[in-house]
């Protein structure tokens, strides 16, 4: 079954759901940057976590060897994915679990809702899960009359405030403690009106609020961090114990997981459980990790389901340059080191997946032309900090550049309005002009004759503040200094015509420049 | 075509360039050479960092230690496989009347567990470097729920079960058993990334490391 693909190659089928930037990133970023509270909160939080991460990573003498093993394991998972999925399915099923396959977000949502209804339940408790965020499960369940209660503290804060997560690990990172207290006072019934903004007091309020829910829940919905093909085991990594509550107490457990989360074998977990906690929360180990394999008689949920989700993952896998984005273990280290994310926050990216990984993953899952996702690969200065921080060595800068190319290619020959699509775009024309100008010295010389025109455009303040057409993006946030009166080549020609009468300083004069007080006299010709 | 067949077909199609399966370099540490005292010291240091309470005792000193820890507590839960002799000292005061046992055929309900003050369990293996104690639902640890619902977990770790690093610990475990890895009391860093101990899981973790 798992041999080489012999059928007709199918076109990539992209994902749907909460994966889209709805307005161009620069526009969204511009708005978010205006929120000074957000910038202060984010600056504080990302700085804290960066330092914690560095401290615990530098403790390990074999961090780079672990990263390299992690990268290789994930690469082999992608290469062997069909075979590993079948192996996982056989093991999970043999131990009493039930597997469902979902082509996209809509299909996954319908499967989960039907499973909940089968239990006669109209509410569920939830463990923080990126996959269910991606498919918009909570919104769908609400439409179906099923209430979904987020139980992770940050997810609870976001849900109570009717807000959206802004970070994949700490979704409420954009809110500070006094904002959280205000949300609790406003939204939690019966909360102590004297609640302070001490994090410990706020955590205690969340505990009291969710306790009854946990103890009486019939159905829980979770994501999964890892799935082991050789045993059919699932793993959830968490801190608060809300995960353990959801994975242990209800009779029915429904897990939604992307197909790429597999690991081949038990021994691979030793690599990822060293990489993940240190990269994400900057801890040597997270407080709780739960592992379960199908159903264990008399211990935990007896009705155990797993929804395996494609939703664009197969399309991302088809992109040879981009497929390693699927290696992501959702640690969020790339966000915490990204100078762009640190200032704009997660909401600017539109998608469930923000930051550097989101800037590649979202367009890979949806296709580069979906909504405004083509603006995401430009949300980077290509500084490479994300690549250095990534525990599985995803080369995010390379994939960003690759996707920028995809974006340009997708617009090629689309300069005209509808119906006249074959007209070249401004980018096409610009590239064509540059290719002509740079193809010979003679051509470049002709172009350089236009420099005085640029000086004229710059005017007396010697600045160009507004370029036309697609070049306007460049001048949106910076000025271009007036071009020089002559080009280097023009200067060189003049200089070398003048060589007949040499003007270079003599050795004696040059030696004189060492004297104090003479400054740089005689050195004005130095390049 | 059903969803399963279609997704597998899409994936095979995506992989039609037949990417190579790389060899996995396992050049990271997989074994270590720390002695028992060093392991105890390292595990203790890590657990204290997580704000757990740690007590290192010789086997003979465990019953008095447990009695002291349980002093002032009301009822406490234990799994059926835990050696009853451990409670000899605690029982001297109350004849075991505070102890409720979770056993096959006599399961404690969630409400029962919510009403006890503490739970006492053993553990399967520990990892010193990360301060992690792993429970695999063995008879001295019980069902996952019993070490979750009570607000205080008193957990015993045999010195011989302490490994230095995670790969050594995984070598001693069976993936298919339900496992709970515990590194300190429950905690959150969700508000301004400031770590706060004590959310939904047990807010107090007492670890008794048993020598010999």
XYZ file of C-alpha atoms in Angstrom:
739
model
C 0.000 0.000 0.000
C 2.750 2.416 0.846
C 4.912 2.015 -2.215
C 5.890 4.665 -4.703
C 3.080 6.761 -6.082
C 2.070 5.397 -9.464
C -1.237 7.119 -10.095
C -1.953 10.372 -11.870
C -0.387 13.275 -9.985
C -3.223 15.247 -8.456
C -3.251 19.030 -8.159
C -2.539 20.280 -4.650
C -5.703 20.673 -2.579
C -5.293 23.665 -0.294
C -6.574 24.169 3.228
C -9.417 26.347 4.451
C -10.329 27.817 7.829
C -8.493 30.297 10.045
C -5.370 30.425 7.915
C -5.800 33.716 6.130
C -4.483 37.219 6.251
C -7.522 39.350 5.372
C -5.687 42.559 4.535
C -2.144 43.115 3.284
C 0.329 42.560 6.140
C 1.821 46.094 5.982
C -1.642 47.550 6.516
C -2.427 45.237 9.438
C 1.021 45.815 10.916
C 0.616 49.565 10.642
C -2.595 49.423 12.662
C -1.179 47.100 15.344
C 1.940 49.230 15.706
C -0.253 52.111 16.770
C -1.193 50.179 19.931
C 1.486 51.220 22.407
C 0.094 49.013 25.204
C 0.405 45.987 22.928
C 3.982 46.879 22.039
C 4.949 47.301 25.676
C 3.344 43.978 26.689
C 4.920 42.102 23.786
C 8.342 43.643 24.260
C 8.353 42.616 27.913
C 7.076 39.104 27.269
C 9.285 38.204 24.315
C 12.383 39.569 26.074
C 11.627 37.463 29.164
C 11.132 34.265 27.246
C 14.150 34.805 24.986
C 16.393 35.033 28.027
C 14.841 31.965 29.666
C 15.261 29.957 26.497
C 18.897 30.943 26.068
C 19.667 29.989 29.656
C 18.223 26.470 29.445
C 19.513 25.795 25.937
C 23.068 26.738 26.898
C 22.905 24.184 29.742
C 22.846 21.287 27.305
C 26.194 20.259 25.821
C 24.445 18.417 22.978
C 21.831 20.979 21.889
C 23.092 21.109 18.296
C 23.202 17.302 18.065
C 19.590 17.179 19.321
C 18.537 19.759 16.720
C 20.218 17.800 13.966
C 18.541 14.575 15.096
C 15.194 16.382 15.257
C 15.614 17.729 11.750
C 16.543 14.328 10.334
C 13.674 12.544 12.112
C 11.135 15.024 10.759
C 12.594 14.810 7.275
C 12.285 11.045 7.349
C 8.705 11.319 8.637
C 7.750 13.443 5.629
C 9.453 11.044 3.207
C 7.698 8.033 4.776
C 4.392 9.681 5.657
C 1.895 7.300 3.982
C 3.543 4.235 5.455
C 3.805 5.770 8.949
C 0.169 6.905 8.915
C -0.950 3.383 8.093
C 1.272 1.933 10.817
C -0.023 4.425 13.368
C -3.622 3.733 12.385
C -3.180 -0.031 12.773
C -1.642 0.337 16.253
C -4.072 2.944 17.555
C -7.043 0.943 16.289
C -5.723 -2.339 17.701
C -5.702 -0.679 21.148
C -9.340 0.331 20.953
C -9.148 3.819 19.442
C -11.126 4.986 16.414
C -9.540 6.964 13.576
C -11.351 9.437 11.332
C -9.809 11.143 8.309
C -10.685 14.727 7.421
C -9.796 16.208 4.033
C -10.311 19.771 5.247
C -11.478 21.986 8.094
C -15.170 21.596 7.272
C -15.016 17.814 7.260
C -13.088 17.750 10.562
C -15.628 20.045 12.215
C -18.540 17.892 11.083
C -16.871 14.714 12.371
C -16.194 16.232 15.806
C -19.719 17.646 16.149
C -21.275 14.294 15.207
C -19.113 12.468 17.775
C -20.184 14.922 20.487
C -23.846 14.548 19.545
C -23.498 10.749 19.671
C -22.783 11.167 23.385
C -25.864 13.329 23.883
C -23.601 16.154 25.061
C -24.090 19.862 24.424
C -20.828 21.038 25.931
C -17.189 20.013 25.834
C -14.010 20.954 27.659
C -11.012 21.721 25.484
C -7.253 21.507 25.814
C -5.376 24.188 23.917
C -4.955 22.993 20.353
C -3.632 24.789 17.284
C -5.366 22.341 14.943
C -8.834 23.094 16.334
C -8.039 26.807 16.200
C -7.047 26.385 12.563
C -10.292 24.656 11.609
C -12.478 27.083 13.579
C -13.958 24.286 15.676
C -15.280 26.453 18.513
C -17.203 28.706 16.129
C -18.632 25.716 14.291
C -19.700 23.985 17.507
C -21.373 27.175 18.681
C -23.421 27.263 15.468
C -24.389 23.659 16.215
C -25.539 24.544 19.728
C -22.531 22.962 21.448
C -20.582 25.056 23.964
C -16.802 24.600 23.920
C -14.953 25.678 27.064
C -11.271 26.506 26.636
C -9.408 25.402 29.769
C -5.865 26.648 29.205
C -5.519 29.875 31.194
C -4.438 32.011 28.239
C -7.076 30.504 25.944
C -9.657 31.132 28.645
C -8.612 34.785 28.870
C -8.878 35.168 25.101
C -12.232 33.354 24.968
C -13.724 35.356 27.844
C -12.626 38.586 26.172
C -14.083 37.502 22.788
C -10.603 38.149 21.404
C -8.268 36.132 19.208
C -5.013 34.420 20.221
C -1.887 36.359 19.266
C 0.811 33.785 20.021
C 0.702 30.007 19.631
C 2.131 29.228 23.060
C 0.867 32.109 25.183
C -2.212 33.260 23.267
C -2.877 36.132 25.670
C 0.680 37.461 25.505
C -0.709 40.775 24.260
C -2.559 41.366 27.528
C -0.973 42.419 30.796
C -2.071 41.390 34.282
C -4.386 44.301 34.950
C -6.156 43.734 31.643
C -6.618 40.076 32.619
C -8.065 41.056 35.986
C -10.531 43.400 34.310
C -11.651 40.615 31.943
C -12.149 38.182 34.842
C -14.122 40.739 36.857
C -16.326 41.456 33.870
C -16.861 37.935 32.516
C -16.625 35.349 35.314
C -19.807 35.007 37.300
C -19.318 34.992 41.047
C -15.644 35.954 40.908
C -14.211 37.631 44.012
C -14.792 41.373 43.429
C -11.565 42.107 45.335
C -9.518 40.086 42.845
C -6.045 41.618 42.474
C -3.859 41.505 39.389
C -1.305 39.175 40.992
C -0.783 36.288 38.522
C -1.147 33.738 41.366
C -4.552 35.192 42.344
C -5.669 35.211 38.718
C -4.616 31.575 38.267
C -6.558 30.646 41.419
C -9.656 32.374 40.031
C -9.343 30.330 36.829
C -8.993 27.133 38.871
C -12.162 27.849 40.814
C -14.033 28.814 37.641
C -13.185 25.619 35.734
C -13.157 23.039 38.530
C -16.828 21.987 38.277
C -16.620 21.887 34.492
C -13.715 19.440 34.617
C -15.266 17.165 37.176
C -18.564 16.883 35.322
C -17.492 16.948 31.650
C -18.602 14.041 29.475
C -16.587 14.902 26.378
C -13.188 16.516 25.908
C -11.519 17.767 22.735
C -7.742 17.980 22.466
C -4.929 18.392 20.000
C -1.737 16.323 20.115
C 1.931 17.259 20.109
C 3.227 13.906 18.936
C 1.944 10.573 17.655
C 4.185 7.513 17.678
C 3.713 5.273 14.669
C 5.330 2.170 16.151
C 2.988 2.036 19.150
C -0.065 4.143 18.271
C 0.655 6.467 21.211
C -0.461 10.116 21.433
C 1.195 12.806 23.559
C 0.014 16.138 24.933
C 2.496 18.545 26.478
C 1.136 21.134 28.934
C 1.686 23.012 32.172
C -1.443 23.654 34.160
C -3.038 20.252 34.534
C -6.029 21.303 32.451
C -4.716 18.910 29.815
C -4.558 16.016 32.278
C -8.098 16.857 33.413
C -9.424 16.734 29.853
C -7.437 13.637 28.883
C -8.330 11.662 32.015
C -11.757 12.558 33.399
C -14.348 12.529 30.569
C -15.696 9.280 29.179
C -15.128 10.435 25.586
C -11.934 11.980 24.213
C -11.744 13.420 20.708
C -8.310 14.470 19.466
C -7.736 16.500 16.299
C -4.245 16.255 14.832
C -2.522 17.231 11.590
C -1.136 14.281 9.630
C 2.406 15.679 9.917
C 2.646 15.245 13.694
C 3.849 11.655 13.527
C 7.157 10.380 14.846
C 8.333 6.958 13.715
C 9.247 5.409 17.068
C 9.294 5.665 20.855
C 13.015 6.536 20.918
C 12.324 9.610 18.786
C 10.343 11.112 21.643
C 13.579 11.440 23.653
C 14.780 13.980 21.083
C 11.614 16.037 20.848
C 10.873 16.103 24.563
C 14.282 17.668 25.053
C 13.855 20.155 22.205
C 10.276 21.288 22.779
C 10.084 22.461 26.427
C 13.384 24.341 26.314
C 12.431 26.031 23.039
C 8.897 26.963 23.978
C 8.547 27.956 27.626
C 12.270 28.027 28.330
C 11.900 25.304 30.962
C 13.988 22.181 31.390
C 10.726 20.272 31.198
C 7.096 21.324 31.120
C 5.125 20.454 34.284
C 2.950 17.759 32.684
C 3.093 15.459 29.695
C 0.381 12.856 29.115
C 0.725 9.805 26.894
C -2.077 7.449 25.940
C -2.441 4.591 23.506
C -6.008 3.941 22.411
C -8.107 2.841 25.368
C -6.722 1.626 28.701
C -9.424 -0.454 30.420
C -10.472 1.106 33.721
C -8.169 4.128 33.310
C -9.212 7.326 31.548
C -11.626 7.770 28.613
C -13.109 4.547 27.291
C -14.354 6.122 24.047
C -11.281 7.452 22.263
C -11.229 9.084 18.822
C -8.607 10.697 16.636
C -9.350 12.943 13.662
C -6.411 13.002 11.229
C -6.440 16.304 9.394
C -5.070 17.166 5.948
C -6.391 20.728 5.350
C -3.593 21.749 3.006
C -0.790 19.714 4.566
C -0.547 17.490 1.502
C -0.328 20.642 -0.632
C 2.515 21.995 1.519
C 4.209 18.600 1.241
C 4.063 18.840 -2.552
C 6.211 21.987 -2.437
C 9.745 20.565 -2.426
C 11.265 23.845 -1.246
C 8.586 24.515 1.352
C 7.737 21.078 2.731
C 10.087 21.355 5.693
C 7.674 23.930 7.163
C 5.697 20.817 8.159
C 8.534 19.872 10.527
C 7.270 22.574 12.891
C 6.579 21.382 16.441
C 4.761 24.634 17.391
C 7.274 25.703 20.035
C 7.024 29.429 19.134
C 10.752 30.116 19.564
C 10.787 31.784 16.130
C 8.125 34.274 17.211
C 9.974 35.238 20.354
C 13.172 36.105 18.474
C 11.560 37.805 15.470
C 12.019 41.595 15.327
C 8.886 41.895 13.186
C 6.647 39.765 15.428
C 7.953 41.474 18.565
C 6.599 44.777 17.279
C 3.454 43.876 15.367
C 2.178 41.005 17.522
C 0.325 37.986 16.235
C -2.944 39.569 15.131
C -1.210 41.337 12.231
C -0.669 37.964 10.534
C -4.394 37.163 10.343
C -3.820 33.398 10.405
C -3.858 30.995 13.368
C -0.113 30.677 12.775
C 1.647 34.033 13.267
C 5.301 35.002 13.269
C 8.024 33.631 11.008
C 6.626 30.087 10.870
C 3.159 31.470 10.120
C 4.545 33.624 7.326
C 5.566 30.431 5.510
C 3.080 27.882 6.821
C -0.089 29.864 6.127
C 0.614 30.473 2.407
C 1.897 26.909 2.001
C -1.346 25.495 3.432
C -3.687 27.811 1.539
C -1.721 28.495 -1.645
C 0.081 31.792 -2.232
C -2.873 33.433 -3.975
C -5.430 32.896 -1.175
C -6.762 36.207 0.182
C -3.797 38.365 1.273
C -1.506 35.481 2.226
C 0.951 36.515 -0.487
C 1.860 39.501 1.708
C 3.026 37.254 4.577
C 6.394 36.123 3.134
C 7.420 39.796 3.082
C 6.776 40.181 6.824
C 10.455 39.630 7.523
C 13.813 41.346 7.265
C 15.379 37.931 6.505
C 17.667 38.392 9.500
C 17.709 34.640 10.126
C 17.144 34.719 13.903
C 14.215 32.315 13.448
C 16.395 29.755 11.701
C 18.935 29.885 14.540
C 16.228 29.436 17.168
C 14.258 26.683 15.416
C 14.718 23.405 17.307
C 14.233 21.376 14.112
C 16.293 23.743 11.924
C 13.572 24.836 9.514
C 15.283 27.243 7.128
C 12.545 29.852 7.375
C 14.451 32.660 5.549
C 15.034 30.413 2.508
C 11.381 29.434 2.364
C 10.327 33.087 2.740
C 12.423 33.961 -0.304
C 11.042 30.951 -2.195
C 7.478 32.059 -1.447
C 8.236 35.646 -2.492
C 9.282 34.124 -5.814
C 6.026 32.164 -5.951
C 4.154 35.394 -5.332
C 5.948 37.235 -8.151
C 5.442 34.261 -10.477
C 1.740 34.120 -9.652
C 1.369 37.742 -10.775
C 3.366 37.384 -13.987
C 1.354 38.484 -16.995
C -1.434 39.770 -14.764
C -0.882 43.496 -15.200
C -4.218 44.305 -16.840
C -7.692 44.573 -15.463
C -9.979 41.563 -15.758
C -10.338 40.430 -19.350
C -6.948 41.839 -20.382
C -4.862 39.543 -18.232
C -2.028 39.098 -20.702
C -0.790 42.659 -20.235
C 2.550 42.675 -18.449
C 2.450 43.907 -14.854
C 4.554 46.794 -13.523
C 6.833 44.202 -11.951
C 7.251 42.460 -15.326
C 8.098 45.764 -16.998
C 10.488 46.788 -14.229
C 12.299 43.457 -14.350
C 12.487 43.644 -18.137
C 13.927 47.169 -17.992
C 16.485 46.137 -15.368
C 17.478 43.119 -17.408
C 18.127 45.347 -20.456
C 20.014 47.993 -18.459
C 22.269 45.493 -16.707
C 22.964 43.400 -19.800
C 25.768 45.641 -21.113
C 27.938 48.544 -20.004
C 26.676 50.585 -22.918
C 23.044 50.183 -21.879
C 23.847 51.033 -18.273
C 25.714 54.125 -19.439
C 22.613 55.290 -21.258
C 20.462 54.814 -18.154
C 22.977 56.710 -16.032
C 22.554 59.741 -18.236
C 19.176 60.067 -16.508
C 20.686 60.708 -13.047
C 20.285 64.492 -13.174
C 16.574 63.891 -13.712
C 16.473 62.109 -10.359
C 18.163 65.080 -8.702
C 15.577 67.318 -10.250
C 12.785 65.114 -8.855
C 14.374 65.196 -5.392
C 14.136 68.996 -5.328
C 15.978 71.370 -3.010
C 15.679 69.133 0.114
C 17.501 66.397 -1.844
C 14.999 63.696 -0.901
C 12.536 61.652 -2.926
C 9.574 61.043 -0.642
C 7.106 59.416 -3.002
C 7.729 56.983 -5.834
C 4.958 56.069 -8.285
C 3.285 52.678 -8.896
C 4.513 49.538 -7.127
C 7.663 51.409 -6.050
C 5.444 53.448 -3.720
C 5.782 50.671 -1.145
C 9.455 51.517 -0.778
C 8.841 55.170 0.047
C 5.881 54.478 2.332
C 8.111 54.482 5.387
C 11.400 55.952 4.168
C 12.834 58.630 1.874
C 15.283 58.004 -0.919
C 18.255 60.392 -0.916
C 18.742 62.312 -4.157
C 20.959 60.390 -6.611
C 24.520 61.663 -6.986
C 25.289 64.128 -9.788
C 27.405 61.495 -11.509
C 27.690 57.734 -11.381
C 30.823 55.904 -10.265
C 31.524 54.952 -13.881
C 31.187 58.533 -15.028
C 33.538 59.637 -12.238
C 36.035 56.900 -13.139
C 36.110 57.926 -16.797
C 36.750 61.573 -15.926
C 39.373 60.653 -13.356
C 41.276 58.451 -15.786
C 41.225 61.043 -18.535
C 42.866 63.373 -16.020
C 45.592 60.755 -15.280
C 47.848 62.476 -17.858
C 48.723 65.004 -15.134
C 48.987 62.944 -11.887
C 47.734 64.689 -8.745
C 48.338 61.933 -6.194
C 50.110 63.104 -3.030
C 53.800 62.305 -2.842
C 55.174 59.977 -0.226
C 56.525 62.823 1.882
C 53.237 64.691 1.950
C 51.368 61.514 2.835
C 53.709 60.891 5.753
C 52.876 64.359 7.011
C 49.291 63.312 7.603
C 50.395 61.554 10.763
C 51.080 64.884 12.479
C 48.654 65.941 15.102
C 46.506 68.829 14.042
C 46.815 68.293 10.313
C 43.790 66.054 10.303
C 43.229 64.240 7.070
C 44.923 66.776 4.848
C 46.036 65.234 1.600
C 43.776 62.227 1.928
C 40.719 63.551 0.176
C 41.315 61.263 -2.771
C 41.048 58.100 -0.640
C 38.059 56.069 -1.688
C -13.144 7.952 -2.921
C -13.345 8.008 0.871
C -11.404 10.573 2.878
C -8.729 8.112 3.988
C -7.943 6.929 0.481
C -8.051 10.444 -0.886
C -5.700 11.901 1.730
C -3.205 9.050 1.344
C -3.406 9.510 -2.416
C -2.749 13.244 -2.107
C 0.255 12.575 0.114
C 1.704 9.974 -2.236
C 1.221 12.386 -5.094
C 2.968 15.126 -3.107
C 5.919 12.793 -2.597
C 6.260 11.763 -6.230
C 9.787 13.188 -6.263
C 10.580 10.313 -3.853
C 12.597 12.344 -1.309
C 15.429 10.434 0.326
C 14.921 9.057 3.845
C 17.883 10.455 5.783
C 19.868 8.499 8.328
C 19.106 9.934 11.793
C 22.342 10.973 13.520
C 21.986 10.134 17.206
C 25.108 11.904 18.375
C 23.372 13.403 21.394
C 23.925 11.964 24.867
C 22.079 8.695 25.362
C 23.888 7.412 28.463
C 25.546 9.006 31.450
C 27.798 8.020 34.284
C 26.497 9.777 37.401
C 26.562 7.930 40.712
C 23.491 7.542 42.941
C 24.367 10.429 45.260
C 24.972 12.766 42.309
C 21.671 11.735 40.765
C 19.816 12.399 44.013
C 21.489 15.786 44.339
C 20.692 16.805 40.759
C 17.068 15.638 40.933
C 16.609 17.455 44.238
C 18.042 20.671 42.825
C 15.737 20.558 39.794
C 12.624 19.748 41.818
C 13.306 22.570 44.257
C 13.641 24.894 41.266
C 10.095 23.888 40.304
C 8.960 24.696 43.870
C 8.341 21.086 44.808
C 9.192 19.978 48.374
C 11.876 17.305 48.492
C 12.777 14.841 51.269
C 15.609 12.340 50.897
C 15.200 9.373 53.259
C 16.600 5.926 53.923
C 13.968 3.241 53.421
C 13.479 2.814 57.153
C 12.793 6.526 57.596
C 9.988 6.632 55.032
C 7.096 5.619 57.357
C 7.867 8.422 59.843
C 8.356 10.867 56.983
C 4.969 9.951 55.521
C 3.380 10.204 58.953
C 4.857 13.692 59.345
C 3.734 14.782 55.882
C 0.229 13.506 56.505
C -0.028 15.056 59.926
C -2.873 17.515 59.919
C -4.243 16.150 56.638
C -7.722 14.692 56.588
C -8.401 11.725 54.353
C -5.820 10.690 51.790
C -5.976 8.365 48.801
C -3.587 5.563 47.875
C -3.446 3.078 44.985
C -4.057 -0.558 45.927
C -0.527 -1.662 45.008
C 1.276 0.652 47.396
C 2.965 -1.209 50.255
C 0.720 -0.754 53.293
C 3.743 -1.037 55.599
C 4.758 2.451 54.488
C 1.883 3.780 56.565
C 2.746 1.896 59.772
C 3.688 5.116 61.508
C 0.768 7.151 60.167
C -1.611 4.350 61.163
C -0.301 4.381 64.731
C -2.264 7.572 65.301
C -5.495 6.782 63.441
C -5.504 3.019 62.729
C -5.619 3.807 59.000
C -9.031 5.418 59.175
C -7.979 8.406 57.081
C -6.714 6.271 54.226
C -8.958 5.464 51.236
C -7.732 2.942 48.687
C -8.435 2.932 44.959
C -8.602 -0.726 43.934
C -9.981 -2.770 41.031
C -13.637 -3.398 41.792
C -13.562 -0.615 44.367
C -12.901 2.564 42.471
C -12.868 5.979 44.087
C -15.197 8.385 42.301
C -14.070 11.798 41.110
C -16.086 13.284 43.979
C -14.268 11.018 46.472
C -10.933 12.163 45.078
C -11.983 15.793 45.104
C -12.776 15.419 48.808
C -9.421 13.996 49.949
C -6.588 16.232 51.101
C -3.764 14.301 49.461
C -2.757 11.280 47.427
C 0.309 9.130 48.021
C 1.813 7.203 45.099
C 5.010 5.573 43.937
C 6.592 6.270 40.538
C 8.104 4.332 37.638
C 11.237 6.292 36.790
C 12.708 9.787 37.206
C 14.992 12.032 35.156
C 17.435 14.040 37.270
C 18.539 16.534 34.632
C 15.019 17.775 33.954
C 13.455 17.152 37.381
C 10.883 14.816 35.891
C 9.023 11.995 37.621
C 7.232 9.545 35.358
C 4.170 7.563 36.425
C 3.063 4.674 34.233
C -0.038 3.551 36.118
C 1.750 0.649 37.777
C 0.055 -0.905 40.849
C 1.882 1.433 43.265
C 0.829 4.479 41.202
C -2.730 3.653 40.274
C -5.037 5.134 37.687
C -4.053 8.503 36.202
C -6.975 10.241 37.860
C -5.920 9.550 41.440
C -2.726 11.608 41.210
C -4.584 14.410 39.432
C -7.689 15.442 41.321
C -6.365 15.724 44.912
C -4.741 19.085 45.588
C -1.574 17.585 47.051
C 0.537 14.786 45.600
C 3.033 12.980 47.798
C 5.180 10.991 45.399
C 7.853 8.470 46.294
C 10.860 7.942 44.032
C 13.241 5.030 44.614
C 16.858 6.157 44.203
C 17.473 3.225 41.873
C 14.766 4.528 39.536
C 16.536 7.854 38.979
C 18.236 8.224 35.598
C 20.376 11.194 34.624
C 18.902 12.015 31.217
C 15.665 11.475 29.348
C 16.891 8.843 26.825
C 17.891 6.575 29.731
C 14.450 6.917 31.297
C 12.556 6.147 28.088
C 14.591 2.960 27.765
C 12.931 1.733 30.961
C 9.361 2.492 29.900
C 6.683 0.868 27.745
C 5.120 3.427 25.382
C 1.718 1.757 25.429
C 1.137 2.193 29.180
C -0.696 5.412 30.068
C 1.978 7.795 31.290
C 2.069 11.045 33.191
C 5.345 12.943 33.284
C 5.440 15.316 36.224
C 7.974 18.134 36.581
C 6.916 20.074 39.628
C 3.468 21.141 40.746
C 1.048 22.410 38.102
C 2.093 25.823 36.851
C 1.323 28.478 34.301
C 3.315 31.211 32.617
C 0.346 32.569 30.735
C 0.229 35.976 32.378
C 3.217 38.092 31.351
C 5.276 34.879 31.198
C 5.625 34.949 34.965
C 5.633 31.402 36.323
C 2.943 30.722 38.906
C 2.812 27.349 40.646
C -0.571 25.787 41.241
C -3.373 25.796 38.697
C -5.566 22.778 37.920
C -3.329 19.876 38.846
C -2.067 19.322 42.418
C -0.855 22.641 43.766
C 1.571 20.988 46.149
C 4.059 18.312 45.130
C 5.992 16.555 47.909
C 8.672 14.198 46.656
C 10.176 11.566 48.935
C 13.382 10.158 47.441
C 14.036 6.759 49.008
C 17.622 5.521 49.345
C 18.620 1.860 49.261
